[in-house]
């Protein structure tokens, strides 16, 4: 069940801090090659509406355009993965590991499982289709 109350989060060094004023959707584990390269394993992301994501401090926030129209937000100082933003959509994916506890969310599915690393197995959560849209 999504967290209706939002939450707070940020990077390891504290250079980026944010809060979400609206609903945080339950998390999705993405095993695509880009998430594996940017996180070192697989990406786990919640999501919120763009207008609900409020930056408190973004002095070290950097963006990398990983695909046309899609960018990944990370801390340019400590390297923490923070956001995935497809600018054609009305939401931003928020790295679940960047959220302060308690998050009030749970992981509900895996996507792009055909691209996962060959060094681990996925158990306990059925794979979903390849559509990364969390709705």
PDB file of C-alpha atoms in Angstrom:
ATOM      1  CA  UNK A   1       0.000   0.000   0.000  1.00  0.00           C
ATOM      2  CA  UNK A   2       1.492   3.371  -0.930  1.00  0.00           C
ATOM      3  CA  UNK A   3       2.529   5.825   1.760  1.00  0.00           C
ATOM      4  CA  UNK A   4      -0.099   8.585   1.606  1.00  0.00           C
ATOM      5  CA  UNK A   5       1.909  10.875   3.891  1.00  0.00           C
ATOM      6  CA  UNK A   6       5.068  11.419   1.843  1.00  0.00           C
ATOM      7  CA  UNK A   7       8.468  11.453   3.468  1.00  0.00           C
ATOM      8  CA  UNK A   8      11.954  12.898   3.525  1.00  0.00           C
ATOM      9  CA  UNK A   9      15.282  11.784   2.149  1.00  0.00           C
ATOM     10  CA  UNK A  10      18.647  12.697   0.783  1.00  0.00           C
ATOM     11  CA  UNK A  11      22.128  11.592  -0.107  1.00  0.00           C
ATOM     12  CA  UNK A  12      24.915  10.138   2.041  1.00  0.00           C
ATOM     13  CA  UNK A  13      26.872  13.388   2.485  1.00  0.00           C
ATOM     14  CA  UNK A  14      23.813  15.601   3.085  1.00  0.00           C
ATOM     15  CA  UNK A  15      24.394  17.831   0.054  1.00  0.00           C
ATOM     16  CA  UNK A  16      20.972  16.858  -1.319  1.00  0.00           C
ATOM     17  CA  UNK A  17      17.875  16.821   0.896  1.00  0.00           C
ATOM     18  CA  UNK A  18      14.261  16.623  -0.251  1.00  0.00           C
ATOM     19  CA  UNK A  19      10.780  15.998   1.022  1.00  0.00           C
ATOM     20  CA  UNK A  20       7.696  14.565  -0.634  1.00  0.00           C
ATOM     21  CA  UNK A  21       4.441  16.281   0.301  1.00  0.00           C
ATOM     22  CA  UNK A  22       2.093  13.776  -1.333  1.00  0.00           C
ATOM     23  CA  UNK A  23       1.840  10.052  -1.848  1.00  0.00           C
ATOM     24  CA  UNK A  24       4.925   7.858  -2.226  1.00  0.00           C
ATOM     25  CA  UNK A  25       4.116   4.831  -4.376  1.00  0.00           C
ATOM     26  CA  UNK A  26       5.272   1.354  -3.423  1.00  0.00           C
ATOM     27  CA  UNK A  27       8.718   0.451  -4.724  1.00  0.00           C
ATOM     28  CA  UNK A  28       9.726  -1.343  -7.912  1.00  0.00           C
ATOM     29  CA  UNK A  29      13.062  -3.132  -8.357  1.00  0.00           C
ATOM     30  CA  UNK A  30      14.537  -2.406 -11.785  1.00  0.00           C
ATOM     31  CA  UNK A  31      17.161  -4.807 -13.133  1.00  0.00           C
ATOM     32  CA  UNK A  32      17.873  -2.985 -16.416  1.00  0.00           C
ATOM     33  CA  UNK A  33      21.473  -2.485 -17.473  1.00  0.00           C
ATOM     34  CA  UNK A  34      21.391   1.247 -16.748  1.00  0.00           C
ATOM     35  CA  UNK A  35      20.147   0.784 -13.167  1.00  0.00           C
ATOM     36  CA  UNK A  36      22.739  -1.935 -12.608  1.00  0.00           C
ATOM     37  CA  UNK A  37      25.527   0.381 -13.809  1.00  0.00           C
ATOM     38  CA  UNK A  38      24.398   3.470 -11.880  1.00  0.00           C
ATOM     39  CA  UNK A  39      23.692   1.693  -8.574  1.00  0.00           C
ATOM     40  CA  UNK A  40      26.142  -1.203  -8.631  1.00  0.00           C
ATOM     41  CA  UNK A  41      23.328  -3.776  -8.362  1.00  0.00           C
ATOM     42  CA  UNK A  42      19.671  -3.082  -9.199  1.00  0.00           C
ATOM     43  CA  UNK A  43      17.675   0.065  -8.667  1.00  0.00           C
ATOM     44  CA  UNK A  44      14.759   0.160  -6.235  1.00  0.00           C
ATOM     45  CA  UNK A  45      12.519   3.169  -6.737  1.00  0.00           C
ATOM     46  CA  UNK A  46       9.355   4.605  -5.268  1.00  0.00           C
ATOM     47  CA  UNK A  47       7.703   7.495  -7.126  1.00  0.00           C
ATOM     48  CA  UNK A  48       5.798  10.693  -6.471  1.00  0.00           C
ATOM     49  CA  UNK A  49       4.087  13.361  -8.520  1.00  0.00           C
ATOM     50  CA  UNK A  50       6.531  15.988  -9.768  1.00  0.00           C
ATOM     51  CA  UNK A  51       4.785  18.798  -7.902  1.00  0.00           C
ATOM     52  CA  UNK A  52       5.054  16.827  -4.625  1.00  0.00           C
ATOM     53  CA  UNK A  53       8.872  16.596  -4.736  1.00  0.00           C
ATOM     54  CA  UNK A  54      10.350  19.599  -2.904  1.00  0.00           C
ATOM     55  CA  UNK A  55      14.111  20.142  -2.854  1.00  0.00           C
ATOM     56  CA  UNK A  56      15.369  21.449   0.500  1.00  0.00           C
ATOM     57  CA  UNK A  57      19.039  21.416  -0.523  1.00  0.00           C
ATOM     58  CA  UNK A  58      20.341  20.609  -3.984  1.00  0.00           C
ATOM     59  CA  UNK A  59      23.827  22.131  -3.943  1.00  0.00           C
ATOM     60  CA  UNK A  60      25.452  18.835  -5.017  1.00  0.00           C
ATOM     61  CA  UNK A  61      22.608  17.453  -7.156  1.00  0.00           C
ATOM     62  CA  UNK A  62      23.784  16.469 -10.634  1.00  0.00           C
ATOM     63  CA  UNK A  63      21.846  15.054 -13.573  1.00  0.00           C
ATOM     64  CA  UNK A  64      22.925  12.620 -16.278  1.00  0.00           C
ATOM     65  CA  UNK A  65      20.812  12.144 -19.412  1.00  0.00           C
ATOM     66  CA  UNK A  66      20.854   8.349 -19.690  1.00  0.00           C
ATOM     67  CA  UNK A  67      18.394   8.160 -22.612  1.00  0.00           C
ATOM     68  CA  UNK A  68      16.723  10.820 -24.766  1.00  0.00           C
ATOM     69  CA  UNK A  69      14.320  12.693 -22.468  1.00  0.00           C
ATOM     70  CA  UNK A  70      15.283  10.603 -19.430  1.00  0.00           C
ATOM     71  CA  UNK A  71      17.706  11.722 -16.754  1.00  0.00           C
ATOM     72  CA  UNK A  72      19.115  10.286 -13.541  1.00  0.00           C
ATOM     73  CA  UNK A  73      19.726  12.465 -10.500  1.00  0.00           C
ATOM     74  CA  UNK A  74      22.621  11.736  -8.170  1.00  0.00           C
ATOM     75  CA  UNK A  75      24.855  13.516  -5.696  1.00  0.00           C
ATOM     76  CA  UNK A  76      27.929  14.871  -7.456  1.00  0.00           C
ATOM     77  CA  UNK A  77      29.902  14.703  -4.203  1.00  0.00           C
ATOM     78  CA  UNK A  78      29.119  11.311  -2.614  1.00  0.00           C
ATOM     79  CA  UNK A  79      27.631   9.560  -5.679  1.00  0.00           C
ATOM     80  CA  UNK A  80      24.303   8.542  -4.114  1.00  0.00           C
ATOM     81  CA  UNK A  81      21.629   7.523  -6.619  1.00  0.00           C
ATOM     82  CA  UNK A  82      18.562   9.706  -5.969  1.00  0.00           C
ATOM     83  CA  UNK A  83      16.122  10.126  -8.871  1.00  0.00           C
ATOM     84  CA  UNK A  84      14.982   8.817 -12.248  1.00  0.00           C
ATOM     85  CA  UNK A  85      13.067  11.383 -14.298  1.00  0.00           C
ATOM     86  CA  UNK A  86      11.348  10.765 -17.629  1.00  0.00           C
ATOM     87  CA  UNK A  87      10.461  14.344 -18.507  1.00  0.00           C
ATOM     88  CA  UNK A  88       7.421  13.233 -20.523  1.00  0.00           C
ATOM     89  CA  UNK A  89       5.727  11.875 -17.381  1.00  0.00           C
ATOM     90  CA  UNK A  90       4.112  13.591 -14.420  1.00  0.00           C
ATOM     91  CA  UNK A  91       6.068  11.739 -11.742  1.00  0.00           C
ATOM     92  CA  UNK A  92       9.662  11.316 -10.576  1.00  0.00           C
ATOM     93  CA  UNK A  93      11.063   8.010  -9.373  1.00  0.00           C
ATOM     94  CA  UNK A  94      12.794   8.369  -6.001  1.00  0.00           C
ATOM     95  CA  UNK A  95      15.506   5.904  -4.961  1.00  0.00           C
ATOM     96  CA  UNK A  96      14.002   3.957  -2.069  1.00  0.00           C
ATOM     97  CA  UNK A  97      17.374   3.736  -0.335  1.00  0.00           C
ATOM     98  CA  UNK A  98      17.586   7.533  -0.210  1.00  0.00           C
ATOM     99  CA  UNK A  99      14.384   7.803   1.841  1.00  0.00           C
ATOM    100  CA  UNK A 100      14.600   8.306   5.601  1.00  0.00           C
ATOM    101  CA  UNK A 101      13.032   5.541   7.702  1.00  0.00           C
ATOM    102  CA  UNK A 102      10.300   4.706   8.257  1.00  0.00           C
ATOM    103  CA  UNK A 103       9.358   4.852   4.586  1.00  0.00           C
ATOM    104  CA  UNK A 104       5.897   3.316   4.813  1.00  0.00           C
ATOM    105  CA  UNK A 105       6.394   1.641   1.421  1.00  0.00           C
ATOM    106  CA  UNK A 106       7.104  -1.921   0.298  1.00  0.00           C
ATOM    107  CA  UNK A 107       8.646  -3.450  -2.811  1.00  0.00           C
ATOM    108  CA  UNK A 108       5.868  -4.814  -5.021  1.00  0.00           C
ATOM    109  CA  UNK A 109       7.502  -6.003  -8.250  1.00  0.00           C
ATOM    110  CA  UNK A 110      10.623  -6.529 -10.333  1.00  0.00           C
ATOM    111  CA  UNK A 111      11.014  -5.169 -13.866  1.00  0.00           C
ATOM    112  CA  UNK A 112      13.516  -5.872 -16.651  1.00  0.00           C
ATOM    113  CA  UNK A 113      14.383  -9.203 -15.032  1.00  0.00           C
ATOM    114  CA  UNK A 114      15.789 -10.557 -18.308  1.00  0.00           C
ATOM    115  CA  UNK A 115      18.590  -7.984 -17.929  1.00  0.00           C
ATOM    116  CA  UNK A 116      19.468  -8.828 -14.308  1.00  0.00           C
ATOM    117  CA  UNK A 117      22.992  -9.711 -13.242  1.00  0.00           C
ATOM    118  CA  UNK A 118      23.915 -13.381 -13.444  1.00  0.00           C
ATOM    119  CA  UNK A 119      25.205 -13.491  -9.860  1.00  0.00           C
ATOM    120  CA  UNK A 120      21.851 -13.503  -7.992  1.00  0.00           C
ATOM    121  CA  UNK A 121      18.369 -15.006  -8.043  1.00  0.00           C
ATOM    122  CA  UNK A 122      15.049 -13.239  -7.604  1.00  0.00           C
ATOM    123  CA  UNK A 123      12.809 -14.936  -5.048  1.00  0.00           C
ATOM    124  CA  UNK A 124       9.657 -13.963  -3.212  1.00  0.00           C
ATOM    125  CA  UNK A 125       8.341 -11.363  -5.654  1.00  0.00           C
ATOM    126  CA  UNK A 126       6.979 -12.288  -9.062  1.00  0.00           C
ATOM    127  CA  UNK A 127       8.540 -10.582 -12.096  1.00  0.00           C
ATOM    128  CA  UNK A 128       6.361  -8.027 -13.844  1.00  0.00           C
ATOM    129  CA  UNK A 129       6.284  -6.771 -17.402  1.00  0.00           C
ATOM    130  CA  UNK A 130       8.885  -4.410 -18.768  1.00  0.00           C
ATOM    131  CA  UNK A 131       6.825  -1.231 -18.424  1.00  0.00           C
ATOM    132  CA  UNK A 132       8.604   0.936 -15.817  1.00  0.00           C
ATOM    133  CA  UNK A 133       5.491   3.034 -15.168  1.00  0.00           C
ATOM    134  CA  UNK A 134       4.619   2.392 -11.496  1.00  0.00           C
ATOM    135  CA  UNK A 135       0.913   3.057 -12.003  1.00  0.00           C
TER     136      UNK A 135
END
